[in-house]
Short mmCIF file of C-alpha atoms in Angstrom, two decimals:
data_model
loop_
_atom_site.label_atom_id
_atom_site.label_comp_id
_atom_site.label_asym_id
_atom_site.label_seq_id
_atom_site.Cartn_x
_atom_site.Cartn_y
_atom_site.Cartn_z
CA MET A 1 15.08 14.40 32.09
CA SER A 2 13.05 13.13 29.51
CA GLY A 3 11.44 14.23 26.87
CA ALA A 4 7.60 14.67 25.88
CA ALA A 5 5.83 14.99 22.93
CA PHE A 6 3.42 18.38 21.65
CA PHE A 7 1.04 18.52 19.18
CA ASP A 8 -0.95 21.65 17.97
CA LEU A 9 -4.47 21.13 17.27
CA ASP A 10 -6.37 22.51 14.07
CA ARG A 11 -4.84 21.05 10.65
CA THR A 12 -1.81 19.58 12.73
CA LEU A 13 -3.67 16.80 15.27
CA VAL A 14 -7.41 16.79 13.32
CA ARG A 15 -7.50 17.16 9.71
CA LYS A 16 -8.89 21.10 9.42
CA ALA A 17 -9.82 24.02 11.53
CA SER A 18 -11.32 22.42 14.71
CA GLY A 19 -13.39 25.99 14.78
CA PRO A 20 -17.03 24.76 12.80
CA ALA A 21 -17.42 22.55 15.31
CA LEU A 22 -16.73 24.63 18.58
CA SER A 23 -18.63 26.45 16.93
CA ARG A 24 -21.74 24.26 16.33
CA ALA A 25 -21.41 22.92 19.26
CA MET A 26 -22.24 26.19 21.27
CA ARG A 27 -24.66 27.34 19.45
CA GLU A 28 -26.85 23.25 19.95
CA SER A 29 -25.81 24.34 23.63
CA GLY A 30 -26.66 27.89 23.75
CA VAL A 31 -23.71 29.13 24.65
CA VAL A 32 -23.44 31.76 21.52
CA GLY A 33 -25.98 33.02 18.99
CA SER A 34 -25.83 33.07 15.30
CA LYS A 35 -22.46 32.33 13.26
CA LEU A 36 -20.19 35.19 13.00
CA PRO A 37 -20.20 37.20 10.00
CA GLY A 38 -17.68 35.90 7.62
CA GLU A 39 -17.32 32.97 9.99
CA SER A 40 -18.01 30.37 6.99
CA LEU A 41 -14.79 31.87 4.61
CA LEU A 42 -12.50 32.56 7.93
CA PHE A 43 -12.69 28.21 8.84
CA TRP A 44 -12.43 27.91 4.33
CA TRP A 45 -9.45 29.58 4.46
CA MET A 46 -7.59 28.34 7.27
CA ASN A 47 -8.40 24.73 6.18
CA ALA A 48 -6.83 25.91 3.04
CA PHE A 49 -3.44 28.04 3.70
CA GLY A 50 -3.84 27.76 7.72
CA GLU A 51 -3.40 29.94 10.23
CA THR A 52 -3.42 33.72 9.80
CA LEU A 53 -2.89 37.28 11.00
CA GLY A 54 -6.87 37.45 10.58
CA SER A 55 -7.63 35.12 12.27
CA ILE A 56 -5.38 35.17 15.08
CA ALA A 57 -6.59 38.93 15.84
CA LEU A 58 -10.07 36.85 15.77
CA ALA A 59 -9.08 34.23 18.60
CA ARG A 60 -7.23 37.09 20.76
CA GLN A 61 -11.50 38.92 20.95
CA ALA A 62 -13.34 35.96 21.06
CA VAL A 63 -12.49 35.71 25.40
CA LEU A 64 -14.45 38.80 25.07
CA ILE A 65 -17.53 36.01 23.98
CA ALA A 66 -17.12 34.49 27.12
CA ALA A 67 -17.26 37.27 29.25
CA GLY A 68 -19.81 37.80 32.03
CA LYS A 69 -20.96 33.90 31.70
CA PRO A 70 -20.62 31.79 33.97
CA ASP A 71 -17.20 29.50 35.37
CA GLY A 72 -18.66 26.10 32.91
CA ALA A 73 -21.09 27.14 31.48
CA PHE A 74 -19.31 25.14 28.05
CA ASP A 75 -19.18 22.02 29.28
CA ASP A 76 -21.84 20.75 27.67
CA ALA A 77 -20.81 22.20 24.18
CA ALA A 78 -16.97 21.29 24.56
CA HIS A 79 -18.13 17.95 25.27
CA LYS A 80 -20.33 17.80 22.01
CA ALA A 81 -17.63 19.33 20.28
CA ALA A 82 -14.65 16.28 20.99
CA GLU A 83 -16.92 13.96 19.55
CA VAL A 84 -17.22 15.12 16.66
CA LEU A 85 -13.34 15.84 16.94
CA VAL A 86 -12.18 11.99 17.61
CA ASP A 87 -13.28 11.65 14.45
CA GLN A 88 -11.37 13.79 12.99
CA VAL A 89 -7.88 12.99 14.58
CA GLY A 90 -5.80 10.61 11.35
CA PRO A 91 -5.17 7.45 12.38
CA PHE A 92 -1.98 7.81 12.18
CA ALA A 93 -1.22 10.71 14.78
CA ARG A 94 -3.45 8.08 17.03
CA ILE A 95 -0.56 5.50 16.18
CA LEU A 96 2.09 8.10 16.68
CA VAL A 97 0.62 9.34 20.77
CA GLU A 98 0.38 5.74 21.53
CA GLN A 99 4.75 5.13 20.39
CA HIS A 100 5.62 8.12 22.61
CA HIS A 101 3.35 7.02 25.06
CA ASP A 102 5.97 3.45 24.65
CA ALA A 103 8.86 5.98 24.95
CA GLY A 104 8.01 7.15 28.38
CA ARG A 105 7.21 10.60 26.86
CA LYS A 106 4.71 12.40 28.06
CA VAL A 107 2.36 13.42 25.65
CA VAL A 108 0.50 17.37 25.37
CA MET A 109 -1.31 19.28 23.38
CA ALA A 110 -0.52 22.56 22.25
CA THR A 111 -3.04 25.03 20.78
CA THR A 112 -4.72 28.69 20.32
CA THR A 113 -7.92 27.22 21.27
CA PRO A 114 -9.04 28.09 24.81
CA TYR A 115 -8.48 25.37 27.23
CA HIS A 116 -12.00 24.77 28.19
CA LEU A 117 -13.37 24.11 25.04
CA ILE A 118 -10.57 21.26 24.51
CA LYS A 119 -9.80 19.94 27.48
CA PRO A 120 -12.94 17.04 26.47
CA LEU A 121 -10.75 16.10 23.82
CA ALA A 122 -7.27 16.12 24.88
CA ASP A 123 -8.84 13.72 27.42
CA ALA A 124 -10.71 11.50 24.91
CA LEU A 125 -7.61 10.69 22.94
CA GLY A 126 -5.25 10.09 26.04
CA PHE A 127 -3.22 13.12 26.07
CA ASP A 128 -1.20 13.74 29.90
CA ASP A 129 -1.64 17.77 29.60
CA VAL A 130 -2.83 20.18 27.32
CA ILE A 131 -1.00 24.30 27.30
CA ALA A 132 -3.79 26.05 25.55
CA THR A 133 -4.67 29.63 26.04
CA ARG A 134 -7.23 30.31 29.60
CA TYR A 135 -9.91 32.89 29.85
CA ALA A 136 -10.15 34.40 33.22
CA VAL A 137 -12.52 33.90 35.63
CA GLY A 138 -13.57 36.17 37.96
CA GLU A 139 -14.59 36.87 42.02
CA ASN A 140 -18.17 35.99 41.22
CA GLY A 141 -17.45 33.51 39.44
CA THR A 142 -17.79 34.44 35.92
CA TYR A 143 -15.57 34.96 32.68
CA ASN A 144 -13.79 38.87 32.48
CA GLY A 145 -13.26 39.21 29.45
CA ARG A 146 -10.01 38.87 30.11
CA HIS A 147 -6.81 35.86 29.25
CA ASP A 148 -5.00 34.28 32.22
CA GLY A 149 -1.76 34.35 31.60
CA ARG A 150 -0.03 33.62 27.89
CA PHE A 151 -2.29 34.04 24.50
CA VAL A 152 -0.61 31.02 23.71
CA TRP A 153 0.28 31.03 20.27
CA SER A 154 3.59 31.81 18.55
CA TRP A 155 6.40 32.97 20.50
CA GLY A 156 3.17 32.58 23.72
CA LYS A 157 3.37 29.24 22.73
CA LEU A 158 6.63 28.46 22.88
CA ALA A 159 7.02 30.25 26.57
CA ALA A 160 4.12 28.57 27.86
CA VAL A 161 6.25 24.82 26.62
CA ARG A 162 9.32 26.32 28.35
CA ASP A 163 7.03 26.95 31.25
CA TRP A 164 5.63 23.76 31.06
CA ALA A 165 8.54 21.99 30.50
CA ALA A 166 10.73 23.46 33.53
CA ALA A 167 7.25 22.32 35.68
CA ASN A 168 7.92 18.98 34.64
CA ASP A 169 11.14 18.17 34.83
CA VAL A 170 11.51 17.78 30.55
CA ASP A 171 14.24 18.42 27.81
CA LEU A 172 13.20 20.50 25.26
CA GLU A 173 16.28 19.03 23.05
CA GLU A 174 15.20 15.52 24.07
CA SER A 175 11.70 16.46 23.20
CA PHE A 176 9.13 16.14 20.07
CA ALA A 177 7.01 18.72 18.38
CA TYR A 178 3.72 19.19 15.70
CA SER A 179 2.97 21.42 13.28
CA ASP A 180 0.94 22.84 10.57
CA SER A 181 1.97 26.38 10.75
CA VAL A 182 4.33 28.97 10.06
CA PHE A 183 3.80 30.56 13.26
CA ASP A 184 4.66 27.54 15.20
CA ILE A 185 8.45 28.54 13.69
CA PRO A 186 9.29 29.07 17.37
CA LEU A 187 8.70 25.47 18.97
CA LEU A 188 9.45 23.43 16.22
CA THR A 189 13.11 25.20 16.58
CA ALA A 190 13.27 24.79 20.44
CA VAL A 191 12.91 21.37 19.96
CA GLY A 192 15.47 18.84 19.72
CA ASN A 193 12.25 17.07 17.09
CA PRO A 194 11.11 18.57 15.12
CA GLY A 195 7.74 17.38 12.72
CA ALA A 196 5.70 19.39 9.30
CA VAL A 197 2.34 18.34 9.63
CA ASN A 198 -0.02 19.29 6.97
CA PRO A 199 2.40 22.35 6.41
CA ASP A 200 0.94 25.54 4.79
CA PRO A 201 2.98 26.69 1.84
CA ARG A 202 5.40 28.88 4.24
CA LEU A 203 5.96 26.48 6.58
CA LEU A 204 6.40 23.59 4.27
CA VAL A 205 8.93 25.77 2.08
CA VAL A 206 11.37 26.27 5.89
CA ALA A 207 10.86 22.08 6.82
CA MET A 208 12.31 21.81 3.25
CA ALA A 209 15.02 23.87 3.70
CA LYS A 210 15.95 23.09 7.00
CA ARG A 211 15.49 18.86 6.12
CA TRP A 212 12.21 18.63 8.95
CA PRO A 213 10.40 15.47 8.13
CA ILE A 214 6.76 16.48 6.65
CA LEU A 215 4.51 14.46 8.09
CA SER A 216 0.97 13.47 7.29
CA PHE A 217 -1.20 12.03 9.89
CA ASP A 218 -4.14 10.15 7.35
CA ALA A 219 -1.05 8.02 5.74
CA PRO A 220 1.67 6.73 6.28
CA PRO A 221 5.01 8.55 7.83
CA GLY A 222 7.34 9.87 5.31
CA THR A 223 4.61 10.34 2.51
CA LEU A 224 4.09 13.92 1.31
CA THR A 225 1.07 15.30 1.24
CA PHE A 226 0.16 18.16 -0.37
CA PRO A 227 -0.49 20.80 1.09
CA VAL A 228 -3.57 23.71 0.03
CA VAL A 229 -5.12 20.76 -2.40
CA ASP A 230 -4.87 18.09 0.64
CA LEU A 231 -4.01 15.35 -1.55
CA GLU A 232 -1.29 12.11 -1.26
CA ALA A 233 1.33 12.40 -3.86
CA ARG A 234 0.77 8.35 -4.10
CA ARG A 235 -2.97 8.73 -4.36
CA LEU A 236 -2.48 11.31 -7.36
CA ALA A 237 -0.33 8.22 -8.10
CA LEU A 238 -2.82 5.12 -8.16
CA MET A 239 -5.19 8.19 -9.94
CA LEU A 240 -2.98 8.67 -12.92
CA ALA A 241 -2.03 4.96 -13.14
CA ARG A 242 -4.90 4.04 -15.56
CA PRO A 243 -5.11 1.39 -18.33
CA GLU A 244 -5.20 4.61 -20.45
CA THR A 245 -1.58 5.91 -19.17
CA PHE A 246 0.20 2.46 -20.66
CA PRO A 247 -1.49 2.31 -24.11
CA TYR A 248 1.40 -0.53 -25.04
CA VAL A 249 -0.27 -2.81 -23.09
CA ARG A 250 -3.86 -4.46 -22.61
CA PHE A 251 -4.37 -5.61 -19.16
CA GLU A 252 -7.20 -8.19 -17.54
CA ILE A 253 -8.01 -7.47 -14.26
CA ASN A 254 -10.36 -9.73 -12.59
CA GLY A 255 -11.15 -10.46 -8.78
CA LEU A 256 -10.64 -7.18 -7.89
CA GLU A 257 -14.35 -7.15 -5.45
CA ASN A 258 -11.80 -9.17 -2.81
CA ILE A 259 -9.90 -6.28 -1.85
CA PRO A 260 -11.51 -4.56 0.86
CA ALA A 261 -12.70 -1.06 0.79
CA ASP A 262 -11.15 -0.33 3.78
CA GLY A 263 -8.76 -1.21 6.80
CA PRO A 264 -5.79 -2.98 7.04
CA ALA A 265 -5.45 -5.48 4.22
CA ILE A 266 -2.10 -7.14 2.90
CA PHE A 267 -1.96 -7.15 -1.09
CA ALA A 268 0.80 -10.48 -1.86
CA GLY A 269 1.71 -11.11 -5.28
CA ASN A 270 4.03 -12.87 -7.26
CA HIS A 271 6.98 -10.96 -9.16
CA ARG A 272 7.86 -11.37 -12.87
CA SER A 273 9.20 -7.93 -13.83
CA TYR A 274 10.20 -4.75 -13.28
CA PHE A 275 6.64 -3.13 -14.38
CA ASP A 276 5.19 -5.60 -11.88
CA MET A 277 4.52 -2.70 -9.82
CA ALA A 278 3.54 -0.30 -12.20
CA THR A 279 0.51 -2.82 -12.99
CA MET A 280 0.28 -3.00 -8.98
CA ALA A 281 -0.54 0.67 -9.11
CA VAL A 282 -3.21 0.12 -12.33
CA VAL A 283 -4.85 -2.24 -10.11
CA VAL A 284 -5.13 -0.09 -6.94
CA GLY A 285 -5.78 2.39 -8.60
CA ARG A 286 -9.44 0.49 -9.79
CA THR A 287 -10.51 0.35 -6.05
CA GLY A 288 -10.20 4.23 -5.17
CA ARG A 289 -7.91 3.52 -2.35
CA GLY A 290 -4.29 4.78 -0.99
CA ALA A 291 -1.63 2.08 -0.38
CA SER A 292 2.14 1.74 0.12
CA PHE A 293 4.19 -0.66 -1.18
CA LEU A 294 6.81 -2.70 0.72
CA ALA A 295 10.48 -2.99 -0.91
CA LYS A 296 13.65 -3.59 0.03
CA ARG A 297 15.66 -1.03 2.39
CA GLU A 298 19.03 -0.51 -0.26
CA MET A 299 16.19 1.06 -3.00
CA PHE A 300 16.10 3.80 0.17
CA ASP A 301 19.60 3.84 0.35
CA VAL A 302 20.16 5.64 -4.04
CA PRO A 303 20.23 9.10 -4.27
CA LEU A 304 16.80 10.28 -5.79
CA LEU A 305 14.99 7.21 -6.25
CA GLY A 306 14.54 6.98 -2.43
CA PRO A 307 13.01 9.85 -1.24
CA VAL A 308 10.46 9.72 -4.37
CA LEU A 309 10.11 6.54 -3.31
CA ARG A 310 8.35 7.16 0.22
CA MET A 311 7.22 9.77 -0.25
CA LEU A 312 5.08 7.97 -2.65
CA GLY A 313 4.35 6.06 0.48
CA GLY A 314 7.32 3.13 -0.14
CA LEU A 315 7.70 0.92 2.86
CA SER A 316 11.42 0.23 3.56
CA VAL A 317 12.61 -3.16 4.18
CA ASP A 318 15.65 -5.04 5.77
CA ARG A 319 15.36 -8.25 4.73
CA ASP A 320 18.40 -8.68 6.03
CA HIS A 321 18.29 -7.44 9.39
CA ARG A 322 21.65 -6.46 9.48
CA ASP A 323 21.50 -4.65 12.78
CA PRO A 324 20.21 -7.00 15.30
CA ASP A 325 19.72 -3.66 17.41
CA ALA A 326 17.90 -1.75 14.53
CA ALA A 327 14.18 -2.12 15.13
CA ASP A 328 11.72 -4.46 14.08
CA PRO A 329 12.99 -4.54 9.37
CA LEU A 330 8.81 -4.79 9.35
CA GLU A 331 8.32 -1.52 11.67
CA GLU A 332 6.65 0.65 9.03
CA ALA A 333 5.04 -1.63 7.46
CA ALA A 334 3.34 -3.18 10.70
CA VAL A 335 2.35 1.24 11.20
CA ALA A 336 1.11 1.50 7.61
CA LEU A 337 -1.90 -0.95 8.35
CA ALA A 338 -2.15 -0.15 11.78
CA GLY A 339 -3.32 3.02 10.11
CA GLY A 340 -5.90 1.41 8.40
CA ASP A 341 -3.69 1.00 4.84
CA LEU A 342 -3.20 -1.54 2.09
CA VAL A 343 0.14 -2.35 1.73
CA GLY A 344 1.77 -3.78 -1.06
CA VAL A 345 4.05 -6.96 -1.29
CA MET A 346 6.26 -9.25 -3.20
CA PRO A 347 7.02 -12.04 -1.11
CA GLN A 348 9.29 -13.47 -3.03
CA GLY A 349 11.66 -10.49 -3.15
CA THR A 350 13.19 -10.58 -5.90
CA ILE A 351 11.74 -11.72 -9.74
CA PRO A 352 13.23 -15.39 -9.85
CA ARG A 353 15.55 -16.17 -12.31
CA GLY A 354 16.92 -19.09 -14.19
CA LEU A 355 14.67 -22.02 -14.51
CA ASP A 356 13.32 -20.59 -11.08
CA PHE A 357 11.23 -18.23 -13.38
CA PHE A 358 9.54 -21.02 -15.03
CA ARG A 359 8.15 -23.04 -11.93
CA ASP A 360 4.54 -23.23 -10.87
CA GLU A 361 5.75 -23.68 -7.60
CA LEU A 362 6.63 -20.59 -6.13
CA ARG A 363 9.06 -19.78 -2.82
CA GLY A 364 8.56 -16.70 -0.39
CA TYR A 365 9.99 -15.08 2.24
CA PRO A 366 8.53 -15.44 5.73
CA GLY A 367 8.10 -11.72 5.62
CA THR A 368 5.22 -11.68 4.61
CA ALA A 369 3.30 -14.45 6.62
CA ARG A 370 5.29 -12.44 10.43
CA LEU A 371 4.06 -9.83 8.64
CA ALA A 372 0.38 -11.16 8.94
CA ALA A 373 0.54 -12.73 12.09
CA MET A 374 2.17 -9.29 13.60
CA THR A 375 -1.40 -7.19 12.94
CA LYS A 376 -4.07 -9.73 11.85
CA ALA A 377 -4.46 -7.84 8.57
CA PRO A 378 -6.38 -10.06 6.14
CA VAL A 379 -3.65 -11.15 2.67
CA ILE A 380 -5.35 -11.18 -0.25
CA PRO A 381 -2.80 -13.29 -2.44
CA PHE A 382 -2.80 -11.90 -6.45
CA ALA A 383 -1.32 -13.11 -9.59
CA LEU A 384 0.07 -12.04 -12.51
CA SER A 385 1.38 -12.65 -16.09
CA GLY A 386 2.54 -11.03 -18.80
CA THR A 387 4.62 -7.92 -17.64
CA GLU A 388 7.90 -9.87 -18.26
CA LEU A 389 7.08 -8.76 -21.94
CA VAL A 390 6.54 -5.52 -21.40
CA TRP A 391 10.06 -5.63 -19.62
CA PRO A 392 11.88 -8.07 -19.23
CA ARG A 393 14.50 -8.44 -15.90
CA ALA A 394 16.85 -8.58 -18.56
CA ALA A 395 16.21 -5.28 -20.49
CA ALA A 396 16.99 -2.22 -19.26
CA ALA A 397 13.95 -0.46 -19.83
CA PRO A 398 10.40 -1.93 -20.84
CA ASN A 399 8.75 -1.93 -24.69
CA VAL A 400 6.60 1.55 -24.46
CA LEU A 401 6.32 0.88 -28.47
CA SER A 402 4.23 -2.19 -28.60
CA PHE A 403 1.20 0.03 -29.91
CA LEU A 404 -0.21 -1.99 -32.70
CA ASN A 405 0.28 -5.36 -30.97
CA PRO A 406 0.20 -4.66 -26.85
CA PRO A 407 0.95 -7.76 -24.71
CA LYS A 408 -1.73 -8.64 -22.55
CA ILE A 409 -1.04 -8.09 -18.57
CA VAL A 410 -4.02 -10.73 -17.11
CA VAL A 411 -4.02 -10.43 -12.54
CA ASN A 412 -6.30 -12.36 -10.83
CA ILE A 413 -7.03 -10.93 -7.19
CA GLY A 414 -8.09 -15.11 -5.13
CA GLU A 415 -10.05 -14.42 -1.53
CA PRO A 416 -8.32 -14.12 1.57
CA VAL A 417 -6.07 -16.72 2.71
CA GLU A 418 -6.50 -18.74 5.45
CA LEU A 419 -3.62 -18.68 8.14
CA LYS A 420 -2.56 -20.19 11.90
CA TYR A 421 -0.30 -17.99 12.83
CA ARG A 422 1.85 -20.72 14.05
CA SER A 423 4.64 -20.97 12.46
CA GLU A 424 5.82 -18.62 9.79
CA GLN A 425 6.82 -21.58 7.68
CA ALA A 426 4.15 -23.23 7.33
CA ASP A 427 2.03 -20.06 6.74
CA THR A 428 4.44 -18.73 4.05
CA LYS A 429 3.33 -22.08 2.51
CA ARG A 430 -0.18 -21.29 2.33
CA ILE A 431 0.34 -17.83 1.48
CA MET A 432 2.72 -19.26 -1.68
CA ALA A 433 0.15 -22.05 -2.42
CA ALA A 434 -2.67 -19.33 -2.48
CA ILE A 435 -0.94 -17.40 -5.32
CA SER A 436 0.17 -20.33 -7.55
CA ALA A 437 -3.33 -21.42 -7.12
CA ILE A 438 -4.77 -18.27 -8.56
CA LEU A 439 -1.80 -18.01 -11.75
CA PRO A 440 -3.06 -16.77 -14.71
CA ASP A 441 -3.00 -19.60 -17.99
CA ALA A 442 0.08 -17.99 -19.49
CA ALA A 443 1.93 -18.23 -15.82
CA ARG A 444 1.43 -22.21 -15.38
CA GLY A 445 3.33 -24.59 -16.76
CA LEU A 446 5.93 -22.84 -19.11
CA LYS A 447 9.13 -25.36 -20.26
CA PRO A 448 12.14 -22.98 -21.61
CA THR A 449 12.47 -23.76 -24.52
CA SER A 450 15.45 -21.83 -25.90
CA ILE A 451 18.82 -19.85 -24.25
CA GLU A 452 17.51 -16.57 -25.23
CA GLN A 453 14.49 -17.54 -23.59
CA VAL A 454 15.91 -18.15 -20.31
CA ALA A 455 18.69 -15.54 -21.03
CA SER A 456 15.38 -12.53 -20.49
CA THR A 457 15.17 -14.26 -16.74
CA TYR A 458 19.04 -12.02 -16.39
CA PRO A 459 20.51 -8.97 -15.57
CA GLY A 460 21.93 -8.00 -18.80
CA GLY A 461 20.41 -11.21 -20.25
CA ARG A 462 23.94 -13.00 -19.33
CA ILE A 463 23.38 -16.45 -18.02
CA PRO A 464 25.77 -17.76 -15.54
CA GLN A 465 28.44 -20.00 -16.38
CA SER A 466 27.89 -22.38 -13.79
CA ASP A 467 24.06 -22.31 -14.65
CA LEU A 468 24.08 -23.17 -18.44
CA PRO A 469 24.63 -27.55 -17.63
CA ASP A 470 21.67 -26.98 -15.92
CA ILE A 471 19.44 -24.99 -18.35
CA GLU A 472 20.62 -27.17 -21.27
CA ARG A 473 19.84 -30.33 -19.61
CA ALA A 474 15.80 -28.42 -19.22
CA ILE A 475 15.53 -27.17 -22.50
CA ALA A 476 16.58 -30.85 -24.10
CA ALA A 477 14.34 -32.12 -21.80
CA ASN A 478 11.38 -29.17 -23.57
CA THR A 479 12.41 -29.41 -27.18
CA ALA A 480 12.46 -31.78 -29.83
CA LYS A 481 15.29 -30.41 -31.64
CA GLY A 482 17.49 -31.16 -28.14
CA ARG A 483 15.74 -34.78 -27.30
CA LYS A 484 17.40 -35.71 -30.77
CA ALA A 485 20.70 -33.58 -30.64
CA ALA A 486 20.74 -35.95 -26.60
CA LEU A 487 20.40 -39.46 -28.51
CA LYS A 488 23.11 -38.41 -31.11
CA ARG A 489 25.68 -37.34 -27.97
CA ARG A 490 24.87 -41.01 -26.60
#
């Protein structure tokens, strides 16, 4: 037996309650008259806090509104509503539906909303079936004011899903279910793979206790979205990452207009300091966009740090691809881009150390070029300098006391890199060359002139003995004192 994927509708598949779109479409089609008293307040409450017993009681009584109307009277309204609701489906919901289909699972909408009102939306989204509340039709061909079968809600939804699973030879233990509502806990508990999507406050508590995935279909998997206020944690972090937040630093940002206002893009730059991520956050925060950032897989294995990175939009990349049977190490980034995200990456992978830190010619891993070839997302280069003055690699923490004479960080953002998609190595060189070409003056033509200067590029400030001869020769070549000492040794 195979599994299936069951999606709730309101505040799960679509961002908010479907009621306003359905109500408006029914009024425009003439099958209902004016709004119900308190309708706007009810939908506002549902959008903010989720389902309530009161709203479900009204949903049960909605069957009476259809009484006496002919079967098919709501078809025009259902299609009009579908045209509106299809645009409210989060981009990552569409990706997830496609992934389930690729895995051979049937995708089913499971909702309290009446079947005749929501079937066109399910068809437009490519769903295989719909489990929904149905209204009974009498012998005269009109709705008779009663339900046909179960009211598909809470335990009734679970029973309807079980009936469907038995009829379609589906194993619930192998299945997935997604919902925002505490009232769908029976269904979420019954499947082997539950997911709390934009959960109401009560479901959020349960999901955290049971360690269920907490999702938002408007952001990459794992990104935290705060319930009620519907605000992504990463957007909040970017809102707070303003130049005023770092009074011990001065920022100069050039070329911000080269970052697209929407749509997928890879934001690729050089790596000089542990403070680079904060600088990228300041830059992206100026665009008003959300963004995800690639980080090595090992960082996500660190207790506390890993979950926080994930909630803030961190994307794990396994640079060594140690498990050949594992998913593509860039899959998370590819999914984020498919959803229209901005993805930040530093192709160098780590901060260059020793003499490599002072080279104008930058070298990078091919992952960025491969990601661009996989997704065809444009690569926007950026080059920065000065972050090493705030937090050198040798230091355990940034210098946050330089208020009187703060160091200057310069970020230059270039136009998209022209790639050929024929060779990862060649495109990697193109990306790194584009970054090198826009390096700020403070990061260009640097010459190591002291042991202390080079030592600051190593963790803990300790230079390996094997590196010392080359470093001493470079310092001697770059300083008059060094050249004189070299002549004396001759």
